[in-house]
PDB file of C-alpha atoms in Angstrom:
ATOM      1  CA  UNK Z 125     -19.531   3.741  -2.262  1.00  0.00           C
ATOM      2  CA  UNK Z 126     -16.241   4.406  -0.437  1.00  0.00           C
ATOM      3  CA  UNK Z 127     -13.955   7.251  -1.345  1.00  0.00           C
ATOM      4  CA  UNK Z 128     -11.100   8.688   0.042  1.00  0.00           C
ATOM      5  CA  UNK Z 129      -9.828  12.113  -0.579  1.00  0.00           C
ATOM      6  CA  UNK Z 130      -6.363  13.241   0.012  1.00  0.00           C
ATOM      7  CA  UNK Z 131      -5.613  17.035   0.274  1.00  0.00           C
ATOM      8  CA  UNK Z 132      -3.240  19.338   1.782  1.00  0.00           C
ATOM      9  CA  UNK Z 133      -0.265  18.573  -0.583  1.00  0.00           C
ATOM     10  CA  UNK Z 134       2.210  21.600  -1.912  1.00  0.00           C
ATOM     11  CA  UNK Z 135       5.814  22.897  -2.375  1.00  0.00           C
ATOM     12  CA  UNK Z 136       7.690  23.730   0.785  1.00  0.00           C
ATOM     13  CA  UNK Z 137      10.875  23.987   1.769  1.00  0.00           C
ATOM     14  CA  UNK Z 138      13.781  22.006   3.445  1.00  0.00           C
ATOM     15  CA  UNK Z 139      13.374  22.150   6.986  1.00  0.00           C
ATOM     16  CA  UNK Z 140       9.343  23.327   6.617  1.00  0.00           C
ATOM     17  CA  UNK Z 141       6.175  21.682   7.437  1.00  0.00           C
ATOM     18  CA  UNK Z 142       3.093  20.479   6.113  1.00  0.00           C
ATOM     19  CA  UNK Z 143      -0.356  18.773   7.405  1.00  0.00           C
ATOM     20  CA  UNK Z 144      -2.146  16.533   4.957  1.00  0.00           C
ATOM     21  CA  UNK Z 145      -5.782  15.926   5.281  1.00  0.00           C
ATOM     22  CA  UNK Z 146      -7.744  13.234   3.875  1.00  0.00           C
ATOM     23  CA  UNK Z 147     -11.788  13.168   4.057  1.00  0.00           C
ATOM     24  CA  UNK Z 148     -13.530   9.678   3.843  1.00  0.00           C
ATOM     25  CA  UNK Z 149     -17.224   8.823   3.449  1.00  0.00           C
ATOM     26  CA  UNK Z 150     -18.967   5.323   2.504  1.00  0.00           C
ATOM     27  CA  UNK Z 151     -18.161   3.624   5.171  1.00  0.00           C
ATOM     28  CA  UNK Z 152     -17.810   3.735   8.722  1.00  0.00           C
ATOM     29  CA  UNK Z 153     -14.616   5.516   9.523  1.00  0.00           C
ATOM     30  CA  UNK Z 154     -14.246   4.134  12.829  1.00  0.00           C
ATOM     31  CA  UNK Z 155     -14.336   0.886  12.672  1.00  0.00           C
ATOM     32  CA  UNK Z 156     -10.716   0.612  10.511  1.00  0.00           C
ATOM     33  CA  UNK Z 157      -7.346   1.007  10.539  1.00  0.00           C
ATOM     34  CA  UNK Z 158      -6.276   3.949   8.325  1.00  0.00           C
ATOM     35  CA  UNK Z 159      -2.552   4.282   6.271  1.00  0.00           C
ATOM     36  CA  UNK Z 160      -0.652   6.835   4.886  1.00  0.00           C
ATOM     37  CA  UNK Z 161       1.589   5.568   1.961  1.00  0.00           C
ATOM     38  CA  UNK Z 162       3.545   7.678  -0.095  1.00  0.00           C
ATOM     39  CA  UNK Z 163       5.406   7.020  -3.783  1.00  0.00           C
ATOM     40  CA  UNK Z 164       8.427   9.032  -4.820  1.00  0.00           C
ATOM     41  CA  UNK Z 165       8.607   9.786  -8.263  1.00  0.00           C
ATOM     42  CA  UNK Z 166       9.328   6.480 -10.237  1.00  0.00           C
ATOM     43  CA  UNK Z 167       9.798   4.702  -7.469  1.00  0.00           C
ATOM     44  CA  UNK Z 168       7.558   2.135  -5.205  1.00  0.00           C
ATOM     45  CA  UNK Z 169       5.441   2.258  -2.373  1.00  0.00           C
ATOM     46  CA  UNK Z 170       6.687   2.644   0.900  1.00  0.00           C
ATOM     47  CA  UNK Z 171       4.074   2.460   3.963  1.00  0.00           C
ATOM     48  CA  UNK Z 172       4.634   6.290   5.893  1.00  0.00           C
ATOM     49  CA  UNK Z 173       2.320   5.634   9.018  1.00  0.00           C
ATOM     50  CA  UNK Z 174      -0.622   3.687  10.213  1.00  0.00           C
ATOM     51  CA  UNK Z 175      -3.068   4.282  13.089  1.00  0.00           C
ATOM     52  CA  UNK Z 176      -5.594   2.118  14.755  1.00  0.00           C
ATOM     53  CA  UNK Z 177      -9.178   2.881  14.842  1.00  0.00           C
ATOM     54  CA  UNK Z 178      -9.871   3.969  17.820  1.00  0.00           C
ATOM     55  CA  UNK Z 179      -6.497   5.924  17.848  1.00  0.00           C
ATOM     56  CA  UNK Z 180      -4.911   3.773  20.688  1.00  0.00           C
ATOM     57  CA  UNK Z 181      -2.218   3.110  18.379  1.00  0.00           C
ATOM     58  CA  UNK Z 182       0.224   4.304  15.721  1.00  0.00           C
ATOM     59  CA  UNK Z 183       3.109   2.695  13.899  1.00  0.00           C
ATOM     60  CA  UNK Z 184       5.657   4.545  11.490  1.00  0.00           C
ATOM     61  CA  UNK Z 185       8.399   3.633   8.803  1.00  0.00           C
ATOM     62  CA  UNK Z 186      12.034   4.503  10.685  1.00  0.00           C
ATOM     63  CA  UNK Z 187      12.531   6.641   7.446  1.00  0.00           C
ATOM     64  CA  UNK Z 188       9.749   9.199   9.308  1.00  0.00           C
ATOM     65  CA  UNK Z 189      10.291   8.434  12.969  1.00  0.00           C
ATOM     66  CA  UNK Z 190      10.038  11.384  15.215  1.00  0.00           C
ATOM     67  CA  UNK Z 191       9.193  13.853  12.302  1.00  0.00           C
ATOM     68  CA  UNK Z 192       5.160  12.625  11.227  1.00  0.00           C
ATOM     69  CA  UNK Z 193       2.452  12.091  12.954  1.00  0.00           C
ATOM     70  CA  UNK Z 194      -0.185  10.684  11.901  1.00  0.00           C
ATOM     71  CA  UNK Z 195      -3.828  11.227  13.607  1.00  0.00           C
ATOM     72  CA  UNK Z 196      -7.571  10.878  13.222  1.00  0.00           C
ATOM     73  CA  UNK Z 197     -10.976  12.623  13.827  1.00  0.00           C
ATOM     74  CA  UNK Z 198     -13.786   9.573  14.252  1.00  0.00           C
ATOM     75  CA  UNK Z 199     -16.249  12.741  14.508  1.00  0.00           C
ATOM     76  CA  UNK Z 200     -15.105  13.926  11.389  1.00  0.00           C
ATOM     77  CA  UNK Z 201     -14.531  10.833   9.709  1.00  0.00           C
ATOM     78  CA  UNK Z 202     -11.021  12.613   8.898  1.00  0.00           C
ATOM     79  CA  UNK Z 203      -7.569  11.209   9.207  1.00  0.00           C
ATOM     80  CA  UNK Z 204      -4.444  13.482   8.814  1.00  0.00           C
ATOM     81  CA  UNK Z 205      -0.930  13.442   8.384  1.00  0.00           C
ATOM     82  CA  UNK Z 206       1.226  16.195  10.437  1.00  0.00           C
ATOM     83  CA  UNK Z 207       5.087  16.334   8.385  1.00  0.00           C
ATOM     84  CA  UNK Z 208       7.791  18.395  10.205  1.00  0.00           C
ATOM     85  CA  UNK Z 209      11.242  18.662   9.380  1.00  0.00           C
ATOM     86  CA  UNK Z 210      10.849  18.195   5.661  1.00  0.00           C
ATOM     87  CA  UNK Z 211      13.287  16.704   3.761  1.00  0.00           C
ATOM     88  CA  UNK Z 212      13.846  16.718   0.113  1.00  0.00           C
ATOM     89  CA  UNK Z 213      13.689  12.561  -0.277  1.00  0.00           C
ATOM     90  CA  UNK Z 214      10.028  13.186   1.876  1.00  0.00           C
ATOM     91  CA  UNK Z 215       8.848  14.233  -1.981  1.00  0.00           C
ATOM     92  CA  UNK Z 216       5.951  11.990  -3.389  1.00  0.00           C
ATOM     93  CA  UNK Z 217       2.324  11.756  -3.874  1.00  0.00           C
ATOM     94  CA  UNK Z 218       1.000  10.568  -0.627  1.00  0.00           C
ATOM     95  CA  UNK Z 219      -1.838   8.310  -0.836  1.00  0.00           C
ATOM     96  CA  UNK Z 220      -4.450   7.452   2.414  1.00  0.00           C
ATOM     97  CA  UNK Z 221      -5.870   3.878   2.156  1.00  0.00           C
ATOM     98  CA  UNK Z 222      -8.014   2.259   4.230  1.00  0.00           C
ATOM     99  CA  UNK Z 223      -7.211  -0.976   6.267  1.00  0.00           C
ATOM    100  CA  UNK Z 224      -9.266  -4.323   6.126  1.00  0.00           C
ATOM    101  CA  UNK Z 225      -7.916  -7.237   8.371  1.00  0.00           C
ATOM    102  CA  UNK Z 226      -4.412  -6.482   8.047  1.00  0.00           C
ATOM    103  CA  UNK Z 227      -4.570  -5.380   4.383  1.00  0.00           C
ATOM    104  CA  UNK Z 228      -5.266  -2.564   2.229  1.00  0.00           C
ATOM    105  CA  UNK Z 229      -8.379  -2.289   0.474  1.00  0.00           C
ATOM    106  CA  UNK Z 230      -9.177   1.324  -0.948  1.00  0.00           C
ATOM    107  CA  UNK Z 231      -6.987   3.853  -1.941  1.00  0.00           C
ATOM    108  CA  UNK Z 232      -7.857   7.657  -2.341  1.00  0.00           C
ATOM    109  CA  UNK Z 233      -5.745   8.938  -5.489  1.00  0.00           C
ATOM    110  CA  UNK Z 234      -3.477  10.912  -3.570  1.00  0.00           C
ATOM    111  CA  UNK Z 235      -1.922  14.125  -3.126  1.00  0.00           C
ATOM    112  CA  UNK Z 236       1.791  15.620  -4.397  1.00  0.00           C
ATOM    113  CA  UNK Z 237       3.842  17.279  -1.905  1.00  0.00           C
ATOM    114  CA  UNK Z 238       7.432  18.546  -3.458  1.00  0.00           C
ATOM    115  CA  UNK Z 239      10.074  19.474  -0.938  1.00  0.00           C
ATOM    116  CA  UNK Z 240      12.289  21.781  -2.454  1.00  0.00           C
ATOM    117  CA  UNK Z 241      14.238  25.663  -2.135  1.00  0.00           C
TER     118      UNK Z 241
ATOM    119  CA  UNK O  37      10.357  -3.469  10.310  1.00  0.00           C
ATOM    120  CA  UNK O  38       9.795  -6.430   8.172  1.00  0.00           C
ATOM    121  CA  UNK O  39      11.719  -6.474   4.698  1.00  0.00           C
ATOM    122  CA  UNK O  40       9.806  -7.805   1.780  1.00  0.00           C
ATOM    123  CA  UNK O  41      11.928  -8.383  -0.983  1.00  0.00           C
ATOM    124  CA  UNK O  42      10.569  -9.370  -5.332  1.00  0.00           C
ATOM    125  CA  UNK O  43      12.067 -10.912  -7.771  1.00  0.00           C
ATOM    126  CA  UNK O  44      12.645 -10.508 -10.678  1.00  0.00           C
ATOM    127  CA  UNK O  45      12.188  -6.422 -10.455  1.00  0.00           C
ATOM    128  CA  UNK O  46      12.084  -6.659 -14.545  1.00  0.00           C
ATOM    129  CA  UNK O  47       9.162  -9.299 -15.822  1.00  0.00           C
ATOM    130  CA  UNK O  48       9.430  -9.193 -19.847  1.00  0.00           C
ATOM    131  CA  UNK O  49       6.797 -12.007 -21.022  1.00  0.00           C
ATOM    132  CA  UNK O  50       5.058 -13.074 -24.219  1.00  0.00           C
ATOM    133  CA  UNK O  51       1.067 -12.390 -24.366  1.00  0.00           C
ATOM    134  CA  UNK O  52      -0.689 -15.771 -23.384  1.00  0.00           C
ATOM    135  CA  UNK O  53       2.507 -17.058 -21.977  1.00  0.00           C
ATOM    136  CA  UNK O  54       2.370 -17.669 -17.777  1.00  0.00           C
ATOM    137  CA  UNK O  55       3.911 -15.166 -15.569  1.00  0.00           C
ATOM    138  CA  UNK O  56       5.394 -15.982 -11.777  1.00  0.00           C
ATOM    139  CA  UNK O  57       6.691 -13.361  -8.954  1.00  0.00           C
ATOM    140  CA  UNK O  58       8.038 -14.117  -6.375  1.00  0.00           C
ATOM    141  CA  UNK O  59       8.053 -12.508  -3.182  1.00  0.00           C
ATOM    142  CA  UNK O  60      10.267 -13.091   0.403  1.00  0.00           C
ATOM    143  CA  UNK O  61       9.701 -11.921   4.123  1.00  0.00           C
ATOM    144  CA  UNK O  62      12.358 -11.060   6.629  1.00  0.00           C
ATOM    145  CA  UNK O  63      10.131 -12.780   9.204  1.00  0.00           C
ATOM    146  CA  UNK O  64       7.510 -15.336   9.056  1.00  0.00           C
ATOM    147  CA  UNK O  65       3.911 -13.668   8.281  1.00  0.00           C
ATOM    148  CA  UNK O  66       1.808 -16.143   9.976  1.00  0.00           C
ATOM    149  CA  UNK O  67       0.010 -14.104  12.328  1.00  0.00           C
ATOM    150  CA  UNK O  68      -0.933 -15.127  16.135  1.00  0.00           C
ATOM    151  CA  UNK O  69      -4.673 -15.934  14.558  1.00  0.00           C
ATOM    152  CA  UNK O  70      -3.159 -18.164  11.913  1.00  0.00           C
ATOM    153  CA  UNK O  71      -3.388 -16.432   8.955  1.00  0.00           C
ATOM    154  CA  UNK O  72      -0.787 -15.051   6.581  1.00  0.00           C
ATOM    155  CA  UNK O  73      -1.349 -11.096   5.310  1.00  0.00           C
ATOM    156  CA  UNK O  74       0.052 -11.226   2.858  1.00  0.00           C
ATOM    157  CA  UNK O  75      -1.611  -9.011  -0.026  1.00  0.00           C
ATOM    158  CA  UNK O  76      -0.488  -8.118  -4.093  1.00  0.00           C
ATOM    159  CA  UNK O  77      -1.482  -4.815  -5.688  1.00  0.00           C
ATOM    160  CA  UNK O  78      -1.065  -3.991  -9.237  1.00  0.00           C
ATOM    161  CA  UNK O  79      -0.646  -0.930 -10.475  1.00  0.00           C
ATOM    162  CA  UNK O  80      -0.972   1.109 -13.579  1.00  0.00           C
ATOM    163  CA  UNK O  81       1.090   4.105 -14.632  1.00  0.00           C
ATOM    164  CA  UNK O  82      -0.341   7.168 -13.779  1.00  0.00           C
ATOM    165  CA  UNK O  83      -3.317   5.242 -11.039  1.00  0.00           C
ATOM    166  CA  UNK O  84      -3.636   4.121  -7.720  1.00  0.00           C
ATOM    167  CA  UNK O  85      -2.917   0.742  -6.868  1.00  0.00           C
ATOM    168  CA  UNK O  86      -5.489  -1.974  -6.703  1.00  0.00           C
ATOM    169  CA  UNK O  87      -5.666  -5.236  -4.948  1.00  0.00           C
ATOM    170  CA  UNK O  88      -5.674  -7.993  -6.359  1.00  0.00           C
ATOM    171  CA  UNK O  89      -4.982 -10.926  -3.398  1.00  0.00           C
ATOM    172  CA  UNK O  90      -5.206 -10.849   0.497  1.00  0.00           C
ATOM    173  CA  UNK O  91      -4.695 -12.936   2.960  1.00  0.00           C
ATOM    174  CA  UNK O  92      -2.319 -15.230   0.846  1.00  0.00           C
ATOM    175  CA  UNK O  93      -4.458 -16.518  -1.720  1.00  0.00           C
ATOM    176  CA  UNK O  94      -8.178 -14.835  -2.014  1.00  0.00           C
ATOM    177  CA  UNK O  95      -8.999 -13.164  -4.995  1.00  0.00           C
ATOM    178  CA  UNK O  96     -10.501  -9.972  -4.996  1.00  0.00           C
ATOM    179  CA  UNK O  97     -14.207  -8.765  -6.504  1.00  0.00           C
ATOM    180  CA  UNK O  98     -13.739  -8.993 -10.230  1.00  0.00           C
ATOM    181  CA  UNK O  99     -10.319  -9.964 -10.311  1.00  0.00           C
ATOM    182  CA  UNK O 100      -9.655 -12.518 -12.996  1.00  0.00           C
ATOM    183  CA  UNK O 101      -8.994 -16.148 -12.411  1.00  0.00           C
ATOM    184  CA  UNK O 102      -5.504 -16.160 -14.338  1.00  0.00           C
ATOM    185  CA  UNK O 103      -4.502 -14.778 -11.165  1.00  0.00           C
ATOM    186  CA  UNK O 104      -3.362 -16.661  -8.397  1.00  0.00           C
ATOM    187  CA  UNK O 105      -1.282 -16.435  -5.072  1.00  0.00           C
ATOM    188  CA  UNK O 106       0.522 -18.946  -3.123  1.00  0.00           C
ATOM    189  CA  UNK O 107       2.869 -19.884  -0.742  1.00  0.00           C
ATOM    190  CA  UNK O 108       3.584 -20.003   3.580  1.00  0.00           C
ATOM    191  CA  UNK O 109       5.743 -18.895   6.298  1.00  0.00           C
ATOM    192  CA  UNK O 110       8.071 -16.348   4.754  1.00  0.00           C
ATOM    193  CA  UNK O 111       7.854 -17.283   0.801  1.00  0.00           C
ATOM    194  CA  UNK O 112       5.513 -16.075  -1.419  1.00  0.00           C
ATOM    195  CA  UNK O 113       4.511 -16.140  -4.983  1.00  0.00           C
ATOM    196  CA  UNK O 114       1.521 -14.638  -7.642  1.00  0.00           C
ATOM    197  CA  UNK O 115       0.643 -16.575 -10.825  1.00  0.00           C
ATOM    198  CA  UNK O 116      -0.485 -15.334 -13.687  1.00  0.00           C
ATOM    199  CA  UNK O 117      -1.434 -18.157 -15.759  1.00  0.00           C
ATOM    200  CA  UNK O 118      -2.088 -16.736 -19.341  1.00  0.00           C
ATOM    201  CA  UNK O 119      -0.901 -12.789 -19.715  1.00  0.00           C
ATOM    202  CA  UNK O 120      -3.233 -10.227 -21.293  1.00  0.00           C
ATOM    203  CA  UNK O 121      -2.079  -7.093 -22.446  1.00  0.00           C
ATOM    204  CA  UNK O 122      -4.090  -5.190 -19.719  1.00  0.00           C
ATOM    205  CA  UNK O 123      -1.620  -6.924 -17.080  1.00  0.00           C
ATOM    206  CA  UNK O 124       0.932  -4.599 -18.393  1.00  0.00           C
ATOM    207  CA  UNK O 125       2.177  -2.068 -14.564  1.00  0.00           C
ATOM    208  CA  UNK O 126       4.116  -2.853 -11.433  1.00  0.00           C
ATOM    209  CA  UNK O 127       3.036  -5.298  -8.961  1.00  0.00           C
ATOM    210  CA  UNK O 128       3.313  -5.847  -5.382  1.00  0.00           C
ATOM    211  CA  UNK O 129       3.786  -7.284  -2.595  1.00  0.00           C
ATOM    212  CA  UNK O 130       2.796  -5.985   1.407  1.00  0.00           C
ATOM    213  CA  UNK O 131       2.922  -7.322   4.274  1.00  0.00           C
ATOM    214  CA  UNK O 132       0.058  -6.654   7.058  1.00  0.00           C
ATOM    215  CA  UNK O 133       0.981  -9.382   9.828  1.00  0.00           C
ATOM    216  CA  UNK O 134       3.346  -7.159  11.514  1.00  0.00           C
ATOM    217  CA  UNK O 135       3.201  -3.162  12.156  1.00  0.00           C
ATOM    218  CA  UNK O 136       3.531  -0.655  10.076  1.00  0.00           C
ATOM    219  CA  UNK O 137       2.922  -2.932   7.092  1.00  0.00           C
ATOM    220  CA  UNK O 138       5.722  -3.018   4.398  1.00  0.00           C
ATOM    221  CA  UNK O 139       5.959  -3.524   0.752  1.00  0.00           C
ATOM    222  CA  UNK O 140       8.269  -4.864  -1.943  1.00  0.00           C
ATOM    223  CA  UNK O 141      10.285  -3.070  -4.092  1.00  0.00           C
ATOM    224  CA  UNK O 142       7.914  -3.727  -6.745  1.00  0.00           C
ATOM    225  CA  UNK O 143       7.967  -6.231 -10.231  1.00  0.00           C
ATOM    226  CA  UNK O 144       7.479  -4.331 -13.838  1.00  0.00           C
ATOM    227  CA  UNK O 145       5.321  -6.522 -16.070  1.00  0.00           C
ATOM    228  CA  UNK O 146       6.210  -5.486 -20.205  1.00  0.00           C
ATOM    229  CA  UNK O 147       4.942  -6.995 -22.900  1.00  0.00           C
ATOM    230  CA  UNK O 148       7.723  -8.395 -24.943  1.00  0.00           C
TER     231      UNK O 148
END
């Protein structure tokens, strides 16, 4: 069975950082693309980062550009989510979600992180 | 980035009655290989999202067959032929032809 497992999330302030985490088992880690997608509070989904599987490659919404980046451990079957420069609009439960053929198919149920002084 | 835009945002519709939402690309989503990614996720206050179509038109494992998805190039649409109330959430669209993948602003289904 595949599950993804977000962690990492937390209050921190304006300007601060945060590294989310997210632990995968059930299938074999590096043969996918992985995502991290985020949802503000009420609002929709917006696609934060994604990374190839072999980490060659990396592609990120211009909203995040220059502050996140995302990486992987194959080893560890582990992909993460380094945030600098937090901003108070960066608030939302950030989901990981593994890639299948240029689609989503499994989403772990995410983890909150609140910007805020 | 590609802009995927729904319509209607606001989907108010009778149980048993059919439901339609339709979805638009900023560019065309037929990848180099021929195929369209082009996925729709429902989701349900308070839960992840879950797939219900990829690749333009393939229904997912244990998806009912009251839904459907359709369409080419840059318009899309998904069909619900006869609503249930467990259809009730948000649904939408993404994009996975071009990187990073995008998604649409997202259509409320209510039961009127």
């Amino acid at each position: 069975e595949v599950q993804v497992v977000e962690s990492g999330g937390g209050v921190v302030q304006p300007g601060g950082s945060l590294r989310l985490s997210c632990a995968t088992s059930g299938f074999t880690f590096s043969d996918y693309n992985m995502h991290w997608v985020r949802q503000a509070p009420g609002k929709g989904l917006e696609g934060v980062a994604l990374i190839s599987r072999d980490d060659s490659g990396a592609a990120y919404a211009d909203s995040v550009k220059g502050r996140f980046t995302i990486s992987r451990d194959n080893s560890r079957n582990s992909l993460y989510l380094q945030m600098n420069s937090l901003r108070t609009e960066d608030s939302a439960l950030y989901y990981c979600a593994k890639d299948k053929i240029g689609s989503i198919d499994y989403w772990g149920q995410g983890t909150r992180v609140t910007v805020s002084s | 980035d590609v802009v995927m835009t729904q319509s209607p945002l606001s989907l108010p519709v009778t149980l048993g009655q059919p439901a339609s939402i339709s979805c638009r690309s900023s560019q065309s989503l037929v990848y180099s290989d021929g195929n369209t990614y082009l996925s729709w996720f429902h989701q349900r206050p308070g839960q992840s999202p879950r797939r219900l179509i990829y690749k333009l038109s393939n229904r997912d494992s244990g998806v009912p067959d009251r839904f459907s998805g359709s369409g080419s190039g840059t318009d899309f649409t998904l069909k619900i032929s006869s609503v249930e109330a467990e259809d009730v959430g948000v649904y939408y669209c993404m994009q996975g032809s071009h990187w990073p993948y995008t998604f649409g602003q997202g259509t409320k289904l209510e039961i009127k």
